[in-house]
Amino acid sequence: MPENAGRVLLAYSGGLDTSCILAWLIEQGYEVYAFMADVGQEEDFEAARVKALKVGAKKFFLKDLKREFVTELIYPAVQANCIYENVYLLGTSLARPVIARGMIEVAEQEGCDFVSHGCTGKGNDQVRFELAFYGLKPDIKVVAPWRIPVFYNRFPGRQALLQYAAEKNIPVVQTASKPWSTDENLFHISYEAGILEDPNTTPPDDMWKLTSSLEAAPATPERITIEFKAGLPIKVVADDKVYTDAVDIFDALNALGRKHGIGRIDIVENRFIGVKSRGCYESPGATILRAAHVDLEGLTLDRNVRALRDQFTTVAFSRILYNGHFFTPEREFITSAIPTSQRTVNGIVRLKLYKGNVVIEGRESEEGLYDSQQSSMDELGGFEPTDASGFIAIESIRIKKWAQANNRKGQGSVAREDVYGARA
């Protein structure tokens, strides 16, 4: 028997990789505990528990983290309109801080010397998990098998893992017909690797798990309302049903989005590690919620507050989440500004869900920033048109000076420009 190397808590998914890693860690002399987080994925947790213990885990821990996932990660991201590279709603990134925190709590409770995970050496998740571990417990030690040469040289590909699983009598589900990797939580599901590594390969119809195809989505639109208070959804009304609990609201929006084919994307993104990656995602409820929130802000949020939030909080918080910098001083600084920016984001948005589309049909609020009389084209409403002359005069000072300077240099503003902006 190998010498005892210490007690390690493994982030366990029940799949091929982490089951083989569990067995390999035991082989290396570790006493292995298995950890699973319930963040809303559709999973047979009891089957995973039985499997982990059968492979050799000393203990199995399951933590229900759905509520804190919604209230502490998803909702602040919604308030900040977080998005990465203008399309990805950060579903995988959002779950990592609560999972890492759950792991560290168990590691401290059980006196574990190490934590471990099955993330690849090319991916973002290894960074997200490990930076979170160190941000929570600076002295924790991490075992990352996919960065250990003796491990990745022994298991250069899936076939080697399958062979090892057979040798160790580890039950696995063959997935040759569906050669891609998935990660699922309450917010979304991601697909990558396998045939998806060719960015020109169209995902097969049977890959998508959460959402109906546009062809199969109902031909009749469905109308719902979402009520917000301080930028947070507090009530959803759909089909005469009312949802007010945070988790229930998100579950209801997910069900609606799935039904109507909302929230699919297929992108090539830039990983933090420096590699481009093709990923496919389904984020049904999140897509609906973000559309409603963005719309309500147009009615209720001051122009300059919105511009500053878009420029700084949205961009910075999205990058912080994607890069795994959640347990950092910059995250604390950024998120401290979110509640202030959302104080006036109160009201109701009416939406139509139809074949992949989230259509805003109306919105109302008592905040009073919108004045229908003032904006009307049929009455002055307290706005004096002659005031605009002075406004334009002041705004034009620098523009006139710029144009005069160009004219003196023979580069009048009426000259055509080429595609690079140079004067013709």
Coordinates of C-alpha atoms in Angstrom, one line a residue:
M1 CA 0.0 0.0 0.0
P2 CA 1.3 3.5 -0.8
E3 CA 2.2 5.8 2.2
N4 CA -0.7 8.0 3.4
A5 CA -0.3 11.3 1.5
G6 CA -3.1 13.1 3.4
R7 CA -6.8 13.7 3.2
V8 CA -8.1 15.3 0.1
L9 CA -11.6 16.6 -0.8
L10 CA -12.4 16.0 -4.4
A11 CA -15.0 18.0 -6.4
Y12 CA -16.9 15.0 -7.7
S13 CA -19.3 15.0 -10.7
G14 CA -19.9 11.3 -11.0
G15 CA -18.6 11.3 -14.5
L16 CA -15.7 9.5 -16.1
D17 CA -13.0 12.0 -15.3
T18 CA -13.6 12.6 -11.6
S19 CA -14.4 8.9 -11.0
C20 CA -11.0 8.0 -12.5
I21 CA -9.3 10.8 -10.6
L22 CA -10.9 9.5 -7.4
A23 CA -9.4 6.1 -8.0
W24 CA -6.1 7.5 -9.0
L25 CA -5.8 9.7 -5.9
I26 CA -6.4 6.6 -3.8
E27 CA -3.7 4.9 -5.8
Q28 CA -1.3 7.7 -4.9
G29 CA -2.0 7.2 -1.2
Y30 CA -4.6 9.9 -0.5
E31 CA -7.6 9.4 1.7
V32 CA -10.3 10.8 -0.6
Y33 CA -13.6 12.5 0.4
A34 CA -16.0 13.3 -2.4
F35 CA -18.0 16.5 -2.6
M36 CA -21.0 17.4 -4.8
A37 CA -22.8 20.7 -4.9
D38 CA -26.5 20.9 -5.8
V39 CA -26.6 24.1 -7.9
G40 CA -29.7 23.1 -9.7
Q41 CA -28.4 20.5 -12.2
E42 CA -30.6 17.6 -13.2
E43 CA -28.6 14.9 -11.4
D44 CA -29.2 11.6 -9.6
F45 CA -27.3 12.5 -6.5
E46 CA -28.0 9.3 -4.7
A47 CA -26.5 7.3 -7.7
A48 CA -23.5 9.6 -7.5
R49 CA -23.1 9.0 -3.8
V50 CA -23.3 5.2 -4.3
K51 CA -20.7 5.4 -7.1
A52 CA -18.3 7.5 -5.2
L53 CA -18.3 5.2 -2.2
K54 CA -18.0 2.2 -4.5
V55 CA -14.9 3.6 -6.2
G56 CA -13.3 4.1 -2.8
A57 CA -14.3 7.5 -1.3
K58 CA -14.2 7.5 2.5
K59 CA -17.1 9.9 2.7
F60 CA -19.5 11.6 0.4
F61 CA -20.8 15.2 0.9
L62 CA -23.7 16.8 -0.9
K63 CA -24.5 20.5 -0.3
D64 CA -27.7 22.2 -1.5
L65 CA -26.4 25.6 -2.7
K66 CA -29.3 26.6 -5.0
R67 CA -30.6 29.4 -2.9
E68 CA -27.3 31.1 -2.3
F69 CA -26.4 30.6 -6.0
V70 CA -29.5 32.5 -6.9
T71 CA -29.4 35.3 -4.3
E72 CA -25.6 35.8 -4.0
L73 CA -24.4 35.2 -7.6
I74 CA -27.2 35.2 -10.1
Y75 CA -29.2 38.2 -8.9
P76 CA -26.2 40.6 -8.5
A77 CA -25.2 39.6 -12.1
V78 CA -28.7 40.4 -13.3
Q79 CA -28.6 43.7 -11.5
A80 CA -25.3 44.6 -13.2
N81 CA -26.5 43.2 -16.6
C82 CA -23.4 41.0 -16.7
I83 CA -22.4 39.6 -20.0
Y84 CA -19.0 38.4 -21.5
E85 CA -18.0 39.4 -25.0
N86 CA -21.5 40.8 -25.6
V87 CA -23.2 37.4 -25.7
Y88 CA -22.3 34.9 -22.9
L89 CA -24.3 35.3 -19.7
L90 CA -21.6 33.6 -17.5
G91 CA -23.5 30.6 -16.4
T92 CA -20.5 28.4 -15.6
S93 CA -18.5 31.2 -14.1
L94 CA -21.4 32.2 -11.7
A95 CA -21.6 28.8 -10.0
R96 CA -17.9 28.4 -9.2
P97 CA -17.7 30.7 -6.1
V98 CA -20.5 29.0 -4.3
I99 CA -19.2 25.6 -5.1
A100 CA -15.7 26.5 -4.0
R101 CA -17.0 28.0 -0.8
G102 CA -19.0 24.9 -0.1
M103 CA -15.9 22.8 -0.6
I104 CA -13.7 24.9 1.7
E105 CA -16.4 24.7 4.4
V106 CA -16.3 20.9 4.2
A107 CA -12.5 20.7 3.9
E108 CA -12.2 22.7 7.1
Q109 CA -14.9 20.7 8.9
E110 CA -13.2 17.4 8.0
G111 CA -9.6 18.5 8.4
C112 CA -8.6 18.0 4.8
D113 CA -5.1 18.9 3.8
F114 CA -5.9 19.2 0.1
V115 CA -8.7 19.9 -2.3
S116 CA -8.8 18.5 -5.8
H117 CA -10.8 19.0 -9.0
G118 CA -11.0 17.5 -12.5
C119 CA -10.5 20.7 -14.5
T120 CA -8.3 20.5 -17.6
G121 CA -5.0 22.3 -17.9
K122 CA -6.3 24.5 -20.8
G123 CA -9.6 25.6 -19.3
N124 CA -10.9 28.5 -17.3
D125 CA -12.4 26.5 -14.5
Q126 CA -9.1 25.4 -13.0
V127 CA -8.3 29.1 -12.5
R128 CA -11.8 29.9 -11.1
F129 CA -11.8 27.1 -8.6
E130 CA -8.2 27.5 -7.4
L131 CA -8.3 31.3 -7.1
A132 CA -11.5 30.9 -5.1
F133 CA -9.9 28.3 -2.8
Y134 CA -7.0 30.6 -2.1
G135 CA -9.2 33.6 -1.6
L136 CA -11.1 31.6 1.1
K137 CA -8.3 29.6 2.7
P138 CA -4.9 30.8 1.7
D139 CA -3.0 27.8 3.1
I140 CA -5.1 25.2 1.3
K141 CA -3.1 22.9 -1.0
V142 CA -4.6 21.9 -4.4
V143 CA -4.1 18.7 -6.3
A144 CA -4.8 19.3 -10.0
P145 CA -4.3 15.9 -11.7
W146 CA -4.7 17.3 -15.3
R147 CA -1.6 19.4 -14.6
I148 CA 0.5 16.6 -13.1
P149 CA 2.7 15.0 -15.9
V150 CA 2.5 11.5 -14.4
F151 CA -1.3 11.7 -14.6
Y152 CA -1.8 13.3 -18.0
N153 CA 0.9 11.2 -19.6
R154 CA -0.8 8.1 -18.3
F155 CA -4.2 9.3 -19.5
P156 CA -3.6 11.1 -22.8
G157 CA -7.1 10.6 -24.0
R158 CA -10.6 9.3 -23.3
Q159 CA -9.8 5.8 -24.3
A160 CA -7.1 5.5 -21.6
L161 CA -9.6 6.7 -19.0
L162 CA -12.1 4.1 -20.2
Q163 CA -9.5 1.4 -20.0
Y164 CA -8.5 2.5 -16.5
A165 CA -12.2 2.6 -15.4
A166 CA -12.6 -1.0 -16.7
E167 CA -9.5 -2.1 -14.7
K168 CA -10.9 -0.5 -11.5
N169 CA -14.4 -1.7 -12.1
I170 CA -15.7 1.9 -12.3
P171 CA -19.1 2.0 -13.9
V172 CA -19.2 4.5 -16.7
V173 CA -21.8 5.6 -19.2
Q174 CA -20.6 5.3 -22.8
T175 CA -21.0 8.5 -24.7
A176 CA -19.5 7.8 -28.1
S177 CA -22.7 8.9 -29.7
K178 CA -22.6 12.2 -27.9
P179 CA -18.9 13.2 -27.9
W180 CA -19.0 16.5 -26.0
S181 CA -18.5 17.7 -22.4
T182 CA -21.3 19.4 -20.4
D183 CA -21.6 21.4 -17.3
E184 CA -25.1 22.2 -15.9
N185 CA -26.6 24.3 -13.1
L186 CA -29.7 26.2 -12.4
F187 CA -28.6 29.1 -14.6
H188 CA -27.6 27.2 -17.7
I189 CA -25.9 24.2 -19.4
S190 CA -22.7 24.4 -21.4
Y191 CA -21.4 22.1 -24.2
E192 CA -17.8 21.9 -25.4
A193 CA -15.1 19.6 -26.7
G194 CA -15.5 16.6 -29.0
I195 CA -17.1 17.4 -32.3
L196 CA -17.8 20.9 -31.1
E197 CA -14.0 21.7 -31.4
D198 CA -14.6 22.3 -35.1
P199 CA -16.3 25.8 -35.0
N200 CA -17.9 25.0 -38.3
T201 CA -19.7 21.9 -37.1
T202 CA -23.4 22.5 -36.5
P203 CA -24.4 21.1 -33.1
P204 CA -26.8 18.1 -33.7
D205 CA -30.4 18.7 -32.7
D206 CA -30.3 16.1 -30.0
M207 CA -27.4 17.8 -28.2
W208 CA -29.6 20.6 -26.8
K209 CA -31.0 19.5 -23.5
L210 CA -32.8 22.5 -21.9
T211 CA -34.6 24.3 -24.7
S212 CA -37.1 23.4 -27.5
S213 CA -35.9 24.0 -31.0
L214 CA -37.6 27.0 -32.7
E215 CA -39.4 24.6 -34.9
A216 CA -40.8 22.7 -32.0
A217 CA -41.6 25.7 -29.8
P218 CA -45.3 26.6 -29.5
A219 CA -46.8 28.6 -32.3
T220 CA -48.8 30.6 -29.8
P221 CA -46.9 33.3 -27.9
E222 CA -47.1 33.4 -24.1
R223 CA -47.3 36.6 -22.1
I224 CA -45.9 37.1 -18.6
T225 CA -45.0 40.0 -16.2
I226 CA -42.0 40.4 -14.0
E227 CA -42.0 42.9 -11.1
F228 CA -38.7 44.3 -9.9
K229 CA -37.7 46.0 -6.7
A230 CA -34.3 47.6 -6.5
G231 CA -33.3 45.7 -9.6
L232 CA -34.3 42.3 -8.2
P233 CA -37.3 40.2 -9.5
I234 CA -39.8 39.9 -6.7
K235 CA -42.8 38.5 -8.6
V236 CA -43.5 36.6 -11.8
V237 CA -47.0 36.2 -13.1
A238 CA -47.4 33.6 -15.9
D239 CA -50.6 31.7 -16.9
D240 CA -52.4 33.0 -13.8
K241 CA -49.7 31.6 -11.6
V242 CA -47.8 33.8 -9.2
Y243 CA -44.2 33.2 -8.1
T244 CA -42.5 35.2 -5.4
D245 CA -39.7 33.1 -3.9
A246 CA -36.3 33.7 -5.4
V247 CA -35.6 30.1 -6.4
D248 CA -39.2 29.6 -7.5
I249 CA -39.0 32.7 -9.7
F250 CA -35.9 31.4 -11.5
D251 CA -37.3 27.9 -11.9
A252 CA -40.5 29.3 -13.4
L253 CA -38.6 31.5 -15.9
N254 CA -36.4 28.5 -16.8
A255 CA -39.5 26.4 -17.5
L256 CA -40.9 29.2 -19.7
G257 CA -37.7 29.8 -21.5
R258 CA -37.2 26.1 -22.2
K259 CA -40.8 25.8 -23.6
H260 CA -40.3 28.7 -26.0
G261 CA -36.8 27.9 -27.2
I262 CA -35.2 30.9 -25.5
G263 CA -31.5 31.2 -24.6
R264 CA -29.5 29.2 -27.0
I265 CA -26.1 30.5 -28.2
D266 CA -23.2 29.1 -30.1
I267 CA -20.0 31.1 -29.9
V268 CA -16.2 31.1 -30.0
E269 CA -14.9 32.9 -26.9
N270 CA -11.6 34.0 -25.5
R271 CA -10.7 32.0 -22.5
F272 CA -8.8 33.8 -19.7
I273 CA -6.0 31.2 -20.1
G274 CA -5.4 32.6 -23.5
V275 CA -7.0 29.9 -25.7
K276 CA -10.0 30.5 -28.0
S277 CA -12.8 28.0 -27.3
R278 CA -16.0 27.1 -29.0
G279 CA -18.9 26.8 -26.6
C280 CA -22.6 26.2 -26.9
Y281 CA -24.9 27.4 -24.1
E282 CA -28.5 27.3 -23.0
S283 CA -29.6 30.0 -20.5
P284 CA -33.4 30.1 -20.8
G285 CA -34.5 31.9 -17.6
A286 CA -31.5 34.1 -17.4
T287 CA -32.1 35.4 -20.9
I288 CA -35.7 36.4 -20.1
L289 CA -34.7 38.0 -16.8
R290 CA -31.9 40.0 -18.3
A291 CA -34.0 41.4 -21.1
A292 CA -36.7 42.5 -18.7
H293 CA -34.2 44.1 -16.4
V294 CA -32.3 46.0 -19.1
D295 CA -35.6 47.3 -20.4
L296 CA -36.9 48.6 -17.0
E297 CA -33.7 50.5 -16.5
G298 CA -34.5 52.6 -19.5
L299 CA -37.5 53.8 -17.7
T300 CA -36.2 54.1 -14.2
L301 CA -32.4 54.7 -14.1
D302 CA -30.8 58.1 -14.4
R303 CA -28.8 58.6 -17.6
N304 CA -25.4 59.2 -16.1
V305 CA -25.8 56.5 -13.5
R306 CA -26.7 54.0 -16.2
A307 CA -23.7 55.1 -18.3
L308 CA -21.2 54.8 -15.4
R309 CA -22.7 51.4 -14.4
D310 CA -22.5 50.1 -18.0
Q311 CA -19.0 51.4 -18.5
F312 CA -17.5 50.2 -15.2
T313 CA -19.7 47.8 -13.1
T314 CA -21.1 45.7 -16.0
V315 CA -17.8 45.3 -17.8
A316 CA -15.7 44.9 -14.6
F317 CA -18.0 42.5 -12.8
S318 CA -18.4 40.4 -15.9
R319 CA -14.6 40.1 -16.3
I320 CA -14.2 39.4 -12.6
L321 CA -16.7 36.5 -12.8
Y322 CA -15.3 35.1 -16.0
N323 CA -11.7 35.2 -14.7
G324 CA -12.4 33.7 -11.3
H325 CA -11.6 36.8 -9.3
F326 CA -14.7 36.6 -7.1
F327 CA -13.0 36.5 -3.7
T328 CA -10.9 39.6 -4.2
P329 CA -10.9 43.2 -3.1
E330 CA -11.9 44.4 -6.6
R331 CA -15.0 42.3 -6.5
E332 CA -16.0 43.7 -3.1
F333 CA -15.4 47.2 -4.5
I334 CA -17.5 46.6 -7.6
T335 CA -20.4 44.9 -6.0
S336 CA -20.7 47.5 -3.3
A337 CA -21.8 49.9 -6.0
I338 CA -24.6 47.7 -7.4
P339 CA -27.3 48.3 -4.7
T340 CA -26.9 52.1 -5.1
S341 CA -27.3 51.9 -8.8
Q342 CA -30.5 49.9 -8.5
R343 CA -32.4 51.9 -5.9
T344 CA -34.8 53.3 -8.5
V345 CA -35.1 50.1 -10.7
N346 CA -38.6 49.4 -9.5
G347 CA -41.5 48.5 -11.7
I348 CA -43.2 45.9 -13.9
V349 CA -42.3 44.7 -17.3
R350 CA -44.7 42.9 -19.6
L351 CA -43.1 40.4 -22.0
K352 CA -44.1 38.1 -24.9
L353 CA -42.2 34.8 -25.3
Y354 CA -42.3 33.4 -28.8
K355 CA -40.1 31.0 -30.7
G356 CA -36.7 32.0 -29.2
N357 CA -37.6 35.7 -28.8
V358 CA -38.2 37.8 -25.6
V359 CA -40.4 40.7 -26.8
I360 CA -40.9 43.6 -24.4
E361 CA -44.6 44.7 -24.7
G362 CA -44.7 47.4 -22.0
R363 CA -43.3 48.6 -18.7
E364 CA -44.5 50.8 -15.8
S365 CA -43.0 52.4 -12.8
E366 CA -43.8 55.0 -10.1
E367 CA -40.2 56.3 -10.1
G368 CA -41.2 59.4 -12.1
L369 CA -38.1 59.8 -14.2
Y370 CA -40.2 59.5 -17.3
D371 CA -42.6 62.4 -18.0
S372 CA -45.0 61.7 -20.9
Q373 CA -45.9 65.3 -21.2
Q374 CA -42.3 66.5 -21.3
S375 CA -41.4 64.0 -24.0
S376 CA -44.6 64.5 -26.0
M377 CA -44.6 65.8 -29.5
D378 CA -48.1 67.2 -29.0
E379 CA -47.4 69.6 -26.1
L380 CA -44.5 71.5 -24.6
G381 CA -45.0 69.9 -21.2
G382 CA -42.7 72.4 -19.4
F383 CA -39.9 72.1 -22.0
E384 CA -38.9 75.4 -23.6
P385 CA -37.7 74.8 -27.2
T386 CA -35.7 78.0 -27.3
D387 CA -33.5 76.6 -24.5
A388 CA -32.1 74.1 -27.0
S389 CA -30.5 76.9 -29.1
G390 CA -28.2 77.7 -26.2
F391 CA -27.5 74.0 -25.6
I392 CA -26.5 73.5 -29.2
A393 CA -24.4 76.6 -29.2
I394 CA -22.3 75.5 -26.2
E395 CA -22.0 71.9 -27.6
S396 CA -20.8 73.2 -30.9
I397 CA -17.9 75.3 -29.7
R398 CA -15.3 72.5 -29.8
I399 CA -16.7 71.0 -33.0
K400 CA -16.5 74.4 -34.8
K401 CA -12.9 74.8 -33.6
W402 CA -12.0 71.3 -34.8
A403 CA -13.6 72.1 -38.2
Q404 CA -11.8 75.5 -38.5
A405 CA -8.4 73.8 -37.8
N406 CA -9.1 71.2 -40.5
N407 CA -10.0 73.9 -43.0
R408 CA -6.8 75.8 -42.4
K409 CA -4.9 72.6 -43.1
G410 CA -6.8 71.9 -46.2
Q411 CA -8.6 69.0 -44.6
G412 CA -12.1 70.3 -44.6
S413 CA -14.7 68.2 -42.9
V414 CA -16.6 67.7 -46.2
A415 CA -13.6 65.7 -47.6
R416 CA -14.3 62.0 -47.9
E417 CA -12.4 59.6 -45.6
D418 CA -11.1 56.2 -46.5
V419 CA -11.8 53.2 -44.4
Y420 CA -9.0 54.0 -42.0
G421 CA -10.2 57.5 -41.3
A422 CA -7.5 59.3 -43.4
R423 CA -8.6 62.3 -45.4
A424 CA -8.9 61.6 -49.2

